[in-house]
């Protein structure tokens, strides 16, 4: 009988301090997330220095709480997985140093995990992953199409050339005076809307799987400013709906084209923007029609958490890939295969 494998995951790359214990890369035993959103709201975005301070205050308690909720001791664990990058360097270092200290004190192996690999493996907590698999990764910092031919193997087939989808959401929300993070607010306004301002779609050159959202973002901001200068009232719902329609149409169409070209067995969505109701619906409908299984994790596993880091760490650890005590925070880390 194969022994069960328990991984402690730690995530501190941005504004959530999180720890989680996951069994065999599939089953969440505990999942603790301490969000800092309230502290960053008044600045309209994440302030790196404040993020680091919060992580320092929270990290020990969050790890202890993850063990307590799992009713486990450090010696019940097989490895410690931690987000190595990308992210805010000061924030990453808090999690990495906590992970190193915990691993050293308890003689456990250490596994450095790419944050986006984590977002993708959030799906393994819901449904076994089947390969070849196509992942649409849409978060505050990334918009990518990743093809996985097998477990632990990643091919980046498209990415944003400027703003990430979540970044565009947050900037448009700011213009509409919505609180940070703006994505969920735009989503809500768009869903309540009875009309939509027509905005352009950034398809880029024929055949490209890359994305671009800065032109759309500027179009929305200009529309709002022009209306303001003319003293006209704009309907924020229509603006949000028009913006969201453009984002969703491009994301869905490129994901569909890639799924067909690479003949994938499964399509998944990952990252904070995958929490978007309109996007989930559009992808679900598209892939039902296409007869390709499509999955997206529950919203709590789309936004930053440590269960996803433990799940990805489980795969990397099983492939025999561990890190040593020289591990450093890597703000610009690339998504490399571990198989
Ligand atoms: O993955 P995530 O939690 O953090 C990063 O790794 O960046 O993603 C955060 C992003 C933010 O830009 C936030 O506005 C966006 O995800 N987001 C949404 C929704 N919920 C969160 N965007 C659109 N619709 C949503 N419902
Ligand atoms: Zn993230």
XYZ file of N, CA and C in Angstrom, residues 138-143 160-171 213-214 273:
63
model
N -5.827 33.395 -15.089
C -6.178 34.820 -15.095
C -6.165 35.346 -13.664
N -5.136 36.129 -13.338
C -5.033 36.636 -11.970
C -4.696 38.116 -12.007
N -4.330 38.657 -10.852
C -3.987 40.076 -10.778
C -2.681 40.379 -11.507
N -1.794 39.391 -11.574
C -0.488 39.626 -12.181
C -0.272 38.874 -13.487
N -1.148 37.913 -13.816
C -0.901 37.039 -14.971
C -2.150 36.800 -15.801
N -1.951 36.698 -17.104
C -2.991 36.204 -18.007
C -2.263 35.299 -18.967
N -0.121 37.758 -21.596
C -0.457 39.150 -21.850
C 0.792 39.937 -22.229
N 0.599 40.886 -23.149
C 1.731 41.719 -23.564
C 1.787 42.995 -22.744
N 0.743 43.254 -21.976
C 0.758 44.465 -21.145
C 0.076 44.186 -19.809
N -1.132 44.697 -19.613
C -1.802 44.501 -18.326
C -2.342 43.078 -18.195
N -2.316 42.556 -16.985
C -3.014 41.300 -16.718
C -4.512 41.607 -16.641
N -5.342 40.583 -16.849
C -6.794 40.793 -16.818
C -7.227 41.413 -15.482
N -6.717 40.876 -14.377
C -7.115 41.371 -13.056
C -6.676 42.812 -12.837
N -5.508 43.125 -13.377
C -4.989 44.491 -13.267
C -5.937 45.455 -13.998
N -6.373 45.064 -15.201
C -7.300 45.895 -15.964
C -8.613 46.059 -15.198
N -9.098 44.976 -14.608
C -10.316 45.052 -13.789
C -10.134 46.071 -12.659
N -9.001 45.965 -11.970
C -8.791 46.829 -10.801
C -8.647 48.297 -11.214
N -8.012 48.540 -12.377
C -7.831 49.931 -12.813
C -9.147 50.531 -13.283
N -4.669 43.964 -22.727
C -5.837 44.599 -22.113
C -5.665 46.088 -21.876
N -4.474 46.624 -22.183
C -4.276 48.028 -21.833
C -5.067 48.956 -22.760
N -9.287 36.006 -11.288
C -10.315 36.428 -12.253
C -11.203 35.245 -12.673
